[in-house]
Each structure stands twice: as structure tokens, then as C-alpha cells.
Coordinates of C-alpha atoms in Angstrom, one line a residue:
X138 CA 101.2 138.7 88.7
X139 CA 99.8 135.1 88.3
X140 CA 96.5 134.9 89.7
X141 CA 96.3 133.0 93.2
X142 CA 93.5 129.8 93.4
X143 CA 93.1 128.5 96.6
X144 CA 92.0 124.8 96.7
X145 CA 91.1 122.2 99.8
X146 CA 93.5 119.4 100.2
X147 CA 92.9 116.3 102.9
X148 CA 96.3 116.1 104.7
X149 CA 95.8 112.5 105.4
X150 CA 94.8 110.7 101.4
X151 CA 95.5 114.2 99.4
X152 CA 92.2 114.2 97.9
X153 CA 91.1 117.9 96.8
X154 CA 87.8 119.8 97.2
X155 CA 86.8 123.0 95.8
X156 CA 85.4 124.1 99.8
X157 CA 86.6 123.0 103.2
X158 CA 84.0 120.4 104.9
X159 CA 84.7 118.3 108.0
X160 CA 85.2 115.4 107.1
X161 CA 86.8 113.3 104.2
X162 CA 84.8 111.4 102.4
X163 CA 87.5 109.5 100.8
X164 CA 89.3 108.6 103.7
X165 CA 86.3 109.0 106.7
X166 CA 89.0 111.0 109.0
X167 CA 87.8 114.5 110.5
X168 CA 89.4 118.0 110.2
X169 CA 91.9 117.0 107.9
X170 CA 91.1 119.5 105.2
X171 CA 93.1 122.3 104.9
X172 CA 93.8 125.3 102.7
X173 CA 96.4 125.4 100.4
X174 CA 97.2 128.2 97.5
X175 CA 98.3 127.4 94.5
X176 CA 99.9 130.1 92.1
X177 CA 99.1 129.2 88.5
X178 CA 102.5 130.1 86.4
X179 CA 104.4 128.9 83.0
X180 CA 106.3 125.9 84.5
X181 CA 110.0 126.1 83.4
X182 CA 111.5 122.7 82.6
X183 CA 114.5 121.6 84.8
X184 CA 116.9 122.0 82.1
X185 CA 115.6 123.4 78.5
X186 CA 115.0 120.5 76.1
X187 CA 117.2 120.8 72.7
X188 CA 116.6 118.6 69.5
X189 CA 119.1 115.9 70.8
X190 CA 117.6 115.2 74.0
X191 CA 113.7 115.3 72.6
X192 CA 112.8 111.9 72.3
X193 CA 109.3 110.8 70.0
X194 CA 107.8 107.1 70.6
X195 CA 105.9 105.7 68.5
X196 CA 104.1 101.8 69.1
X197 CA 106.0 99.0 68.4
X198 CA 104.8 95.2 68.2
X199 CA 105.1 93.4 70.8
X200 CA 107.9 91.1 69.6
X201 CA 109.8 93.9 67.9
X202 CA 110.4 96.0 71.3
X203 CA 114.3 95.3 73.0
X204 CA 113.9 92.5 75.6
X205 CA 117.3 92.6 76.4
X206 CA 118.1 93.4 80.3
X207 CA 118.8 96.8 81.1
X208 CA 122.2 97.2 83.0
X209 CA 121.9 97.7 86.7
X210 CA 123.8 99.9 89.0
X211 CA 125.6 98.1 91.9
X212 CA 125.2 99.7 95.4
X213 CA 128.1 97.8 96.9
X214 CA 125.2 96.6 99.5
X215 CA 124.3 93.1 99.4
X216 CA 120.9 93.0 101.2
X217 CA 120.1 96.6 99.2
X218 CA 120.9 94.8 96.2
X219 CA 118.5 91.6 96.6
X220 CA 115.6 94.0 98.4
X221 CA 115.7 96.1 94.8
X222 CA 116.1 93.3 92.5
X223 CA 120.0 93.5 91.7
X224 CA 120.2 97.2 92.1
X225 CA 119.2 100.5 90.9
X226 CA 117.9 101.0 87.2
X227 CA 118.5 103.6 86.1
X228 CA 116.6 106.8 85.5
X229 CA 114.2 105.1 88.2
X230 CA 112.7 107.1 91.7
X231 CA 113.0 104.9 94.5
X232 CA 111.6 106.1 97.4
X233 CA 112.7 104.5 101.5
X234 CA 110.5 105.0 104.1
X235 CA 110.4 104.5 108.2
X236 CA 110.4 105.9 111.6
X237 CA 112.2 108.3 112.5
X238 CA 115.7 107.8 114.1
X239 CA 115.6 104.0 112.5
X240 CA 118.6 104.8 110.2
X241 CA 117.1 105.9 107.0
X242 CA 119.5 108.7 106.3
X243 CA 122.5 106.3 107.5
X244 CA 121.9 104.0 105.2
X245 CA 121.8 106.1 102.1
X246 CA 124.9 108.3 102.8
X247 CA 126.5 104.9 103.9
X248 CA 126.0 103.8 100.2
X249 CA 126.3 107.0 98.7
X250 CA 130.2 107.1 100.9
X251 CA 131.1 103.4 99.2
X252 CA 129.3 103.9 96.1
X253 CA 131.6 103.4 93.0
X254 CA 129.2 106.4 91.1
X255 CA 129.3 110.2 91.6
X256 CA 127.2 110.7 93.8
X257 CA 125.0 114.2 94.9
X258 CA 123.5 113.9 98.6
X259 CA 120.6 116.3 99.2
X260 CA 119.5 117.3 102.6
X261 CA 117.4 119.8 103.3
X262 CA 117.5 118.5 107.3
X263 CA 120.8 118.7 108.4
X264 CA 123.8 120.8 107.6
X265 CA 126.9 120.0 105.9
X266 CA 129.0 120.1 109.4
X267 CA 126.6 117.6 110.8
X268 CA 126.6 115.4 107.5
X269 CA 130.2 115.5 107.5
X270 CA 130.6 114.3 111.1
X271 CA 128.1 111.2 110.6
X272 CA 130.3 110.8 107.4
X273 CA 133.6 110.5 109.6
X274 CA 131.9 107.8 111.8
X275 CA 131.1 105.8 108.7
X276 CA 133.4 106.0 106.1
X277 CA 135.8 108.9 106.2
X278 CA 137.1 108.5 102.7
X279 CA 135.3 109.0 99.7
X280 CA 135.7 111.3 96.8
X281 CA 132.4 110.5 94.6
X282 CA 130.2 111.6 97.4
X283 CA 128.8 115.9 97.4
X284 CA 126.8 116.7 99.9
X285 CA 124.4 120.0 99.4
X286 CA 122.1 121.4 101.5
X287 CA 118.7 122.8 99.8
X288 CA 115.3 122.6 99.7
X289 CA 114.5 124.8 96.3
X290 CA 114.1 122.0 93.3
X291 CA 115.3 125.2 90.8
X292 CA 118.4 125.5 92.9
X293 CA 119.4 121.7 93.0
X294 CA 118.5 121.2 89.2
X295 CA 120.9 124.1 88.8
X296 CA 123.8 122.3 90.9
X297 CA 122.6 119.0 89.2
X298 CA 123.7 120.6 85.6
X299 CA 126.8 121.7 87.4
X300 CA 127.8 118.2 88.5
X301 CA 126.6 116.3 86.7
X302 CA 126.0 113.0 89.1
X303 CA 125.5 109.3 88.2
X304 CA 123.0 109.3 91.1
X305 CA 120.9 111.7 93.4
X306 CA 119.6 110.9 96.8
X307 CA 117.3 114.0 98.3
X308 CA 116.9 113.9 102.7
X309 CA 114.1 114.1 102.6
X310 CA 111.2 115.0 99.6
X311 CA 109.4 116.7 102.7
X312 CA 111.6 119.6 102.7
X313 CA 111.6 120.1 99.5
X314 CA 109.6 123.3 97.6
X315 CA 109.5 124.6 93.9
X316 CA 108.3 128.0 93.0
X317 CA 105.8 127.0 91.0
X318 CA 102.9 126.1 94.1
X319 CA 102.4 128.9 96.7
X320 CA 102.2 126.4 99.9
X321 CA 104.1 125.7 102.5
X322 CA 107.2 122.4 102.5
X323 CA 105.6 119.3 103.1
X324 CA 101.7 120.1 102.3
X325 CA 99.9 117.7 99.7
X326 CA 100.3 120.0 97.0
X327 CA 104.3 121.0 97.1
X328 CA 104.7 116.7 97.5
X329 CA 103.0 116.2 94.3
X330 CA 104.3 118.7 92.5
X331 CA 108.2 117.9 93.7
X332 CA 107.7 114.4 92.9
X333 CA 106.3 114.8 89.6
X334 CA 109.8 117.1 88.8
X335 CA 112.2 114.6 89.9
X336 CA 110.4 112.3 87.5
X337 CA 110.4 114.2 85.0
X338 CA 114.4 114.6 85.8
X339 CA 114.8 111.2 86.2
X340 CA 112.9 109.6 83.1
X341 CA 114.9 112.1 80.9
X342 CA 118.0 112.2 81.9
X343 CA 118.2 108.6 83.1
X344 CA 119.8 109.3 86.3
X345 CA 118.4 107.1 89.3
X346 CA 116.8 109.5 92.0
X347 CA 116.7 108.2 96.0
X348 CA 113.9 109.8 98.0
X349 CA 113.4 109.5 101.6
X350 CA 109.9 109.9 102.8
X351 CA 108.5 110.7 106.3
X352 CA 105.4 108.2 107.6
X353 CA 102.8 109.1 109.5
X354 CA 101.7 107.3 113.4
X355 CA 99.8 104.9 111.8
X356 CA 103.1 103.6 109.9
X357 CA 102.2 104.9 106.0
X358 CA 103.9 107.0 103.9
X359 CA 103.5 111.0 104.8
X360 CA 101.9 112.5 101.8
X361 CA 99.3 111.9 99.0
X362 CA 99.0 108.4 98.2
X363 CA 99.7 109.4 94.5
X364 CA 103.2 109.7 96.0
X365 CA 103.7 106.0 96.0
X366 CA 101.7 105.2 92.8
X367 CA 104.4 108.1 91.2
X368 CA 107.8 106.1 92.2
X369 CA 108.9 103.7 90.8
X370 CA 110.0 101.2 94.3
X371 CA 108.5 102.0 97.6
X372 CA 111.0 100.5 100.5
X373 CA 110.3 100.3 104.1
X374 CA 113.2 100.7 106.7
X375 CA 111.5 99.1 109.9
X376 CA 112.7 97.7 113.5
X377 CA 112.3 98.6 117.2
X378 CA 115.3 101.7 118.1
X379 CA 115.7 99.6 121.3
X380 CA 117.1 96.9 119.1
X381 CA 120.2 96.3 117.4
X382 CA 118.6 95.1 114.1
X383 CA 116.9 96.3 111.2
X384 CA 114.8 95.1 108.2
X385 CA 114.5 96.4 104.5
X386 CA 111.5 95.7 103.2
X387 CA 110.0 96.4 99.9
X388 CA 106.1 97.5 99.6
X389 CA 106.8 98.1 95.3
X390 CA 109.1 97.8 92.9
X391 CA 108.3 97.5 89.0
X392 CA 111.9 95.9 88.2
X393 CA 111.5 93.0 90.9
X394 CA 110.0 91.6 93.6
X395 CA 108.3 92.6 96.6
X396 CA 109.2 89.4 99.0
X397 CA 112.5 90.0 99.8
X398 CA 114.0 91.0 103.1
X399 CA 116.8 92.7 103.5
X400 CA 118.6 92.7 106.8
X401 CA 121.0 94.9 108.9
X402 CA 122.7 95.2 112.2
X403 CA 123.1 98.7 114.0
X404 CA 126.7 99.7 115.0
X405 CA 128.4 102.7 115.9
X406 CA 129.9 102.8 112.8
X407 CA 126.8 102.6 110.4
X408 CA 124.6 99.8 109.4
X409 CA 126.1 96.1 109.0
X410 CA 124.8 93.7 106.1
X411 CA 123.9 90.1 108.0
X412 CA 124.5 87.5 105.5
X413 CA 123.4 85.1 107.8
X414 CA 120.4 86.0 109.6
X415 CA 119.3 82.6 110.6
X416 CA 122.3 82.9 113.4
X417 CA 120.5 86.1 115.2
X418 CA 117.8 85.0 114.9
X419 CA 118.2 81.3 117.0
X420 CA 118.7 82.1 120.5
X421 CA 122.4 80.4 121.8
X422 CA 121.5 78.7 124.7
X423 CA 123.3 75.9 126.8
X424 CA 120.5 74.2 128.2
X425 CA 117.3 73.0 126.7
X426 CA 114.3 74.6 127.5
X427 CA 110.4 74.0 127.1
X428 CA 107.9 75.7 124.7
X429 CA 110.3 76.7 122.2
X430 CA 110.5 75.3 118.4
X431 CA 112.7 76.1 115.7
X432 CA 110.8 76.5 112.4
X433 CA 112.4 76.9 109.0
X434 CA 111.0 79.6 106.9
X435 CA 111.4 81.8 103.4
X436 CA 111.2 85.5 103.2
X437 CA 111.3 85.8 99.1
X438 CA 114.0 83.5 98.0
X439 CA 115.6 83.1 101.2
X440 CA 115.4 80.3 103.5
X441 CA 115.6 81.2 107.6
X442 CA 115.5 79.4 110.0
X443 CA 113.8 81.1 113.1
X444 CA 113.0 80.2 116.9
X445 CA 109.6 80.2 118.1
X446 CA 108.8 80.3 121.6
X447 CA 105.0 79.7 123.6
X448 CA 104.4 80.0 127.3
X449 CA 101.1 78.0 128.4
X450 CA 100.0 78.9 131.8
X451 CA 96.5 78.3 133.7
X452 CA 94.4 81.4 133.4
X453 CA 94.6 83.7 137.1
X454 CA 91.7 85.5 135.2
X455 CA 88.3 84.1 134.3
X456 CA 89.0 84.6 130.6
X457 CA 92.3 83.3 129.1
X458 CA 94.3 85.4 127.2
X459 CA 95.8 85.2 123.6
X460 CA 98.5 86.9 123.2
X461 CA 101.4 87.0 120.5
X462 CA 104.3 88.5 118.9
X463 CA 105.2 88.7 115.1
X464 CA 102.8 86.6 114.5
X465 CA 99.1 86.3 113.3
X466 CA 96.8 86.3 116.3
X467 CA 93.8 85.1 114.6
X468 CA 96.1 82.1 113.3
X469 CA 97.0 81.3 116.5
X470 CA 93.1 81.0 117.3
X471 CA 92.6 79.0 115.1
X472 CA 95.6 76.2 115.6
X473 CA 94.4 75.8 119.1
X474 CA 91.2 75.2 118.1
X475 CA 92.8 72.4 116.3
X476 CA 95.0 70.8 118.7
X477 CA 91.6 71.2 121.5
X478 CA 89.7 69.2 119.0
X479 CA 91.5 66.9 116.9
X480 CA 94.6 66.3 119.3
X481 CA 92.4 66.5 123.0
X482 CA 94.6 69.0 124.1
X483 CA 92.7 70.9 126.9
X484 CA 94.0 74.6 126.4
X485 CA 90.2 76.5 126.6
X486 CA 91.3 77.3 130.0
X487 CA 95.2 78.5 129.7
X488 CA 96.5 81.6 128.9
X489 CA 98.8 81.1 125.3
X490 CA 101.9 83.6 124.4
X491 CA 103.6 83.2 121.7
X492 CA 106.6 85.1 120.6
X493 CA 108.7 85.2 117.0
X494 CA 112.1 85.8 118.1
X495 CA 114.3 88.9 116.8
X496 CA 111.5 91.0 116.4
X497 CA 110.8 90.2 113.1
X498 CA 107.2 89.2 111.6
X499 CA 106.3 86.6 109.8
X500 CA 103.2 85.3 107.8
X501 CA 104.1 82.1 106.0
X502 CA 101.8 79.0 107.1
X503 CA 104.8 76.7 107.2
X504 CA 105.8 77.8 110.7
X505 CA 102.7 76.5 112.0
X506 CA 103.7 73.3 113.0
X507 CA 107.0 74.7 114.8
X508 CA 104.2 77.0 116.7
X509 CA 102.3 73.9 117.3
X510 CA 105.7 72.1 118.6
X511 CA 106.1 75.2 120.8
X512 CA 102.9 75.1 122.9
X513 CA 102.9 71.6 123.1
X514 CA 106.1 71.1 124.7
X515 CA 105.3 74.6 127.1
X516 CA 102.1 72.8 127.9
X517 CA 104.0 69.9 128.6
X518 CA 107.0 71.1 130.2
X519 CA 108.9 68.5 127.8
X520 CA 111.7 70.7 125.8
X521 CA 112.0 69.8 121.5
X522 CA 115.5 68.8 121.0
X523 CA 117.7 71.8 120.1
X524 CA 118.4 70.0 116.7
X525 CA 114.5 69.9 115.6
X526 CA 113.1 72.0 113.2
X527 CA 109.9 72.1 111.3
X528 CA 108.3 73.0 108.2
X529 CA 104.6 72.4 107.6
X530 CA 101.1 74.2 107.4
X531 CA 98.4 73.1 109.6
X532 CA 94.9 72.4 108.4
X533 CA 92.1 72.7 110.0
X534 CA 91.2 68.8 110.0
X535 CA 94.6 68.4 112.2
X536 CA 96.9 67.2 108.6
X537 CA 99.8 68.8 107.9
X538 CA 99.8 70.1 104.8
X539 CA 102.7 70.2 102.1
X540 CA 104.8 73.8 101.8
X541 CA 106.5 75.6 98.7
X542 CA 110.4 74.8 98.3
X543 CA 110.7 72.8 101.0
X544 CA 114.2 71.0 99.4
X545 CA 115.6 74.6 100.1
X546 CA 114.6 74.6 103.4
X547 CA 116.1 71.1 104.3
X548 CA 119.1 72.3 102.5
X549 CA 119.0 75.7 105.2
X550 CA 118.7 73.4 108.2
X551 CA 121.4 70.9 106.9
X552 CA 123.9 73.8 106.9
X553 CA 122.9 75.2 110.2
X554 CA 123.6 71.5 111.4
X555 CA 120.3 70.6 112.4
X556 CA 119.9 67.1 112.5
X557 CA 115.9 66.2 111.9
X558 CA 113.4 68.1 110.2
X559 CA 109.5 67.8 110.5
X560 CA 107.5 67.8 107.1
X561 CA 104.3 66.8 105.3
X562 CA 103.9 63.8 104.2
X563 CA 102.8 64.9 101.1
X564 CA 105.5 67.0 100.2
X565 CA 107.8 65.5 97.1
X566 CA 111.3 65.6 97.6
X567 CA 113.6 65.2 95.2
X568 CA 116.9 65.8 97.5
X569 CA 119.5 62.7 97.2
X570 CA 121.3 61.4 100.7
X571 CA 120.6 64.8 102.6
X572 CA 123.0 64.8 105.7
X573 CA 119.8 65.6 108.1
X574 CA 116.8 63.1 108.6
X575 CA 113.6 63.9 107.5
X576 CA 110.7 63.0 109.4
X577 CA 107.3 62.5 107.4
X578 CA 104.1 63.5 108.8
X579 CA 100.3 63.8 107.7
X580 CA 98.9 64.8 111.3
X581 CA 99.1 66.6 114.9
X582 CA 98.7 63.1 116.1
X583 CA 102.2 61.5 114.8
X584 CA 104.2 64.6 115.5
X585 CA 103.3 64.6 119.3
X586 CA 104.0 60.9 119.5
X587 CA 107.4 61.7 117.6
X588 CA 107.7 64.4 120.1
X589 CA 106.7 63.3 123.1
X590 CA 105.2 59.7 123.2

């Protein structure tokens, strides 16, 4: 019998201790130590390594290694496609996390029904009866897709050799245990050591592995933080259940960016792609109305063009409150700050909300002068023209200040059949006879007499 060493892991960062104390002193949070036992055996290896799969690397130069661009897998899924970078490389460990109910595991048997690859689904939450009925809703018909449920790593690597799959998704690496720690699913020490096999699976088989990961109240990933420093892309799956939409964000990924947005649309029948999200994200109204401003803005390479709406009232209370929504609060300080002492705008005393439409968040400065356009026109009770949109940073001298691609975002608002745009003055563009007009500014002072002089 192996001998049994018991160890101290914090549940919250997963940093160890050889005795249990109060409190963590990596992560300052109380009585989150706990015990965990850890049997100390020979490790088996998923599948036993032969001469022909036993691989030796030795250093190359620099200009000697293969640059050439490894093939991509195609998901079939547009907005999966751009978040990852083109799709899945393979042999990599992409891990998706978000709340719960949000759609994770919809997504990923979604794909895993259309995907072109053979596909094994892991769950080790739900049965096959209960995969099988979300799987009718879906997509009925598919004949790459298996679904097993398990939770033992030592039984799926067995089915895995069995199978033989192009791809593996596992629901979720929580529920998943190996032999080889003594500790109960989910703890710090059964994460790491799960992980670290499906690596190793991954990296030497070169079959792409699909985790989904629990988070915590605070919105993190459940686990160690190793666990996100092991994968290889981190994704977050985000959005409010009471709404119809939902965004695909990703935290890491070392084969592309990390400023990309994907975007979906819950139905009864799984998750939609929106190719267009500039449409749900512009309120469709008949009349206009005051304190609301269309700004155009980029989430990675994509240009969007979203409605910003303010609501300036006098202040019942003796202090006035600052309030908003999906967008930085200390930003919004800070831009009326501005417009009080560079544009004479009296707004000390008046309560400001301001609310991103579409739930989404964003933190590119180029929407500030569409926010500025928004409590301006609420303060005056004047409504922007429902063809208006803007794109410029403010300073804090009262310019406006030029903002990165901004020909794209002409180009955006020209095919959404806007007819003027607001930008800096000092912003070179190159565009030739643009369909939209393009108004030229260098301060607060010449947009609110564009506006509303």
C-alpha cells in the first residue's frame, strides 16, 4: 500500500501548506484551507509510449524552425471561429468558462452535433437520456458525435483508444477524478492533476481537448489558478439568463487574439450566430427621443455600432448620483468634469445615468463623445438625429482626440445607412467619396453647436 501524505490546499488560489492556518497568505481570504490526501503511486501513462510515438527535441536556430501555419480545425461556428483565432489547433486544451445555466454545455454539444470531425462528448453531469433529449432540440441528426458519461480519466482514455476521436470535449473538468490523488472531484489537487493528463493526452496525440470549467461568485474560474496558466485558450461564456443574448469572450489564447467578441442569440433550438450585431444592439424606434447617442465602436477587428442612452435629472437627494451601465463609472466622472468646466455645463447638482444598450460592456475611449452627445441632449431635452453617430475620445482639456481605425468605422456606419459621423479633427482619413458626411471636430465646444446651436 502506497503511503498516504496529507497536504493543505487553499480552495480559493490553490496554494499548498504543509499545516492548516486561517488564513491565506497568498490570497488574504479566511478559512479557505482545507485538507486534502494525496496517495503517492507509479503514475501509469494514458496509453503506453512505443518507439514510434516517442518524440526527442533537440534546439534548433531560430530561422531553421518551420514557420509555416499549422492547419486549423473548422468548428462550422462563425463567431467560435473568430473568438479562437480561425479555430481549433490541434493537440491544444481550450478551456470555456461562465455561469451556470448561461449555455456553456449547449454550445459545445451544438458544435460537437454539426462538427464535420468525430467527435467524443464527455459528461460527467448529465446522463445520456438527458444529453440525447437537448440533442433532439438542437440538431437531431449527427453521426460523428458519441456521447459517454464518466468521470474516471483511466476509464475515458480507455474509450479514447477505443474510438479513436478527432476531438474531445469533457462536461465539465470538475467532475472529473483519476486514481492516482486520494481527494474528492473538484478539490485543488484532483483539478491539477486531471488537467495536467489531458495535456499530456493532448500534446501527444495531437487531438484538440474542450474543457468546461465552473467559476466561482466573484466570476473567476473555479480551481487553482495554475488551471488557466495550464490551457492553452481560456474563453468566457457571459450574459444576463434574463436576456436573449450572449457574448464569447476570450481571457487567453496563445494561437490568436484576446479582443475578439463573439456573439450569440438564445433560442429554443440552441444558440444562434449574430452576424450583425450592430442591428440588436440599436434600439428600433419610430420617434426621436432625448439623451440617446449612437456611437461607433470596435471589439477586436470588428466595428459596432452601439446606442448609448443618459437620463439627467435634478437631484431629489442632497447628493447627486452617478450611476451607469456597461460602462466605466470613473470615466463618466471624469467627462462631466469636463463638460462643467470647459463647456459651462452646470450638472454638479443632477443626478447622471448612463446605460450601454444590449447589455454588453465596453471600454474603448472612442465612445466618449457619443456619451457626451447623450447627456447633453438629456440635459437639454433636444434629441441627436437618429442618423448621427460618433467616434472620438475626449480629453481632459475638452479636445477630441483622434481614435484607431477610424476609416473602418465610417465604413460600419455607411452600411448601417447612417448619414453623418462625428470625428476628431485630427484623425487622417484616407477614405475616397464615402457615401456618409463626416463632420470634423477638435472640441466639446463645436460639437454642441453642431448639435444643438
Amino acid at each position: 500500500m502506497a503511503k498516504l501524505k496529507t497536504t493543505f490546499f487553499c480552495q480559493n488560489c490553490g496554494t499548498q501548506y504543509a499545516k492548516w492556518q486561517g488564513q491565506c497568505n497568498a490570497c488574504k481570504e479566511w478559512n479557505t484551507i482545507a485538507e486534502e490526501i494525496i496517495q503517492k503511486e507509479e503514475k501509469t501513462d494514458w496509453k503506453p509510449t512505443t518507439s514510434e510515438n516517442k518524440r526527442v527535441s533537440k534546439p534548433l536556430k531560430i530561422n531553421e524552425i518551420d514557420s509555416t501555419q499549422e492547419v486549423r480545425m473548422d468548428t462550422t461556428d462563425g463567431e467560435l471561429n473568430r473568438v479562437l483565432g480561425g479555430g481549433i489547433v490541434p493537440g491544444s486544451l481550450i478551456l470555456l468558462g461562465g455561469e451556470p445555466g448561461i449555455g456553456k454545455s449547449t454550445l459545445l454539444l451544438q458544435i460537437s452535433l454539426k462538427l464535420p470531425y468525430k467527435t467524443l462528448y464527455v459528461s460527467g453531469e448529465e446522463s445520456q437520456k438527458q444529453i440525447k433529449m437537448r440533442a433532439e432540440r438542437i440538431n437531431p441528426n449527427s453521426d460523428n458525435c458519441l456521447i459517454l458519461t464518466e468521470t474516471k480519466t483511466q476509464n475515458i482514455f480507455r474509450h479514447i483508444v477505443e474510438v479513436e476521436p478527432d476531438i474531445v470535449i469533457i462536461d465539465s473538468i470538475q467532475t472529473l477524478h483519476t486514481d492516482h490523488i486520494e481527494s474528492t472531484a473538484g478539490s485543488i489537487s484532483q483539478i491539477r492533476e486531471t488537467t495536467a493528463e489531458l495535456i499530456k493526452f493532448a500534446k501527444e496525440t495531437n487531438i484538440p481537448v474542450i474543457l468546461i470549467g465552473h467559476i466561482t461568485k466573484d466570476g473567476n474560474i473555479a480551481g487553482p489558478k495554475i488551471l488557466e496558466h495550464m490551457v492553452d485558450t481560456v474563453l468566457q461564456f457571459e450574459g444576463d439568463r434574463n436576456h436573449v443574448y450572449r457574448l464569447l469572450r476570450s481571457l487567453k489564447n496563445r494561437f490568436g487574439s484576446t479582443a475578439e467578441l463573439g456573439i450569440y442569440e438564445m433560442q429554443g433550438s440552441g444558440l444562434r450566430e449574430v452576424s450583425n450585431p450592430s442591428e440588436i444592439l440599436i434600439s428600433h424606434r419610430e420617434e426621436e427621443l432625448s439623451g440617446t447617442a449612437i456611437a461607433a465602436t470596435l471589439e477586436g477587428m470588428r466595428p459596432l455600432m452601439i446606442e448609448i442612452q443618459a437620463l439627467v435629472s435634478t437631484a431629489v437627494y442632497g447628493t447627486p448620483q452617478r450611476s451607469t451601465t456597461g460602462y466605466n463609472a470613473k470615466r463618466l466622472n471624469m467627462i462631466l468634469a469636463v463638460l462643467e468646466k470647459r463647456a459651462g455645463f452646470r450638472l454638479g447638482t443632477k443626478d447622471v445615468f448612463l446605460n450601454v444598450t444590449g447589455g454588453i460592456s465596453v471600454d474603448d475611449p472612442a465612445i466618449d463623445l457619443a456619451v457626451v452627445a447623450a447627456i447633453l441632449s438629456s440635459n437639454e431635452d433636444i434629441a441627436v438625429g437618429k442618423d448621427v453617430c460618433f467616434a472620438g475620445e475626449v480629453g481632459l482639456s475638452g479636445e477630441i482626440r483622434p481614435v484607431n481605425r477610424v476609416e473602418q468605422r465610417i465604413q460600419e456606419a455607411e452600411k448601417l445607412g447612417f448619414a453623418t459621423i462625428f470625428v476628431s479633427k485630427y484623425n487622417k482619413i484616407a477614405l475616397k467619396n464615402p457615401l456618409i458626411k463626416i463632420v470634423l471636430v477638435s472640441k466639446i465646444e463645436e460639437v454642441v453647436e453642431q448639435l444643438f446651436g
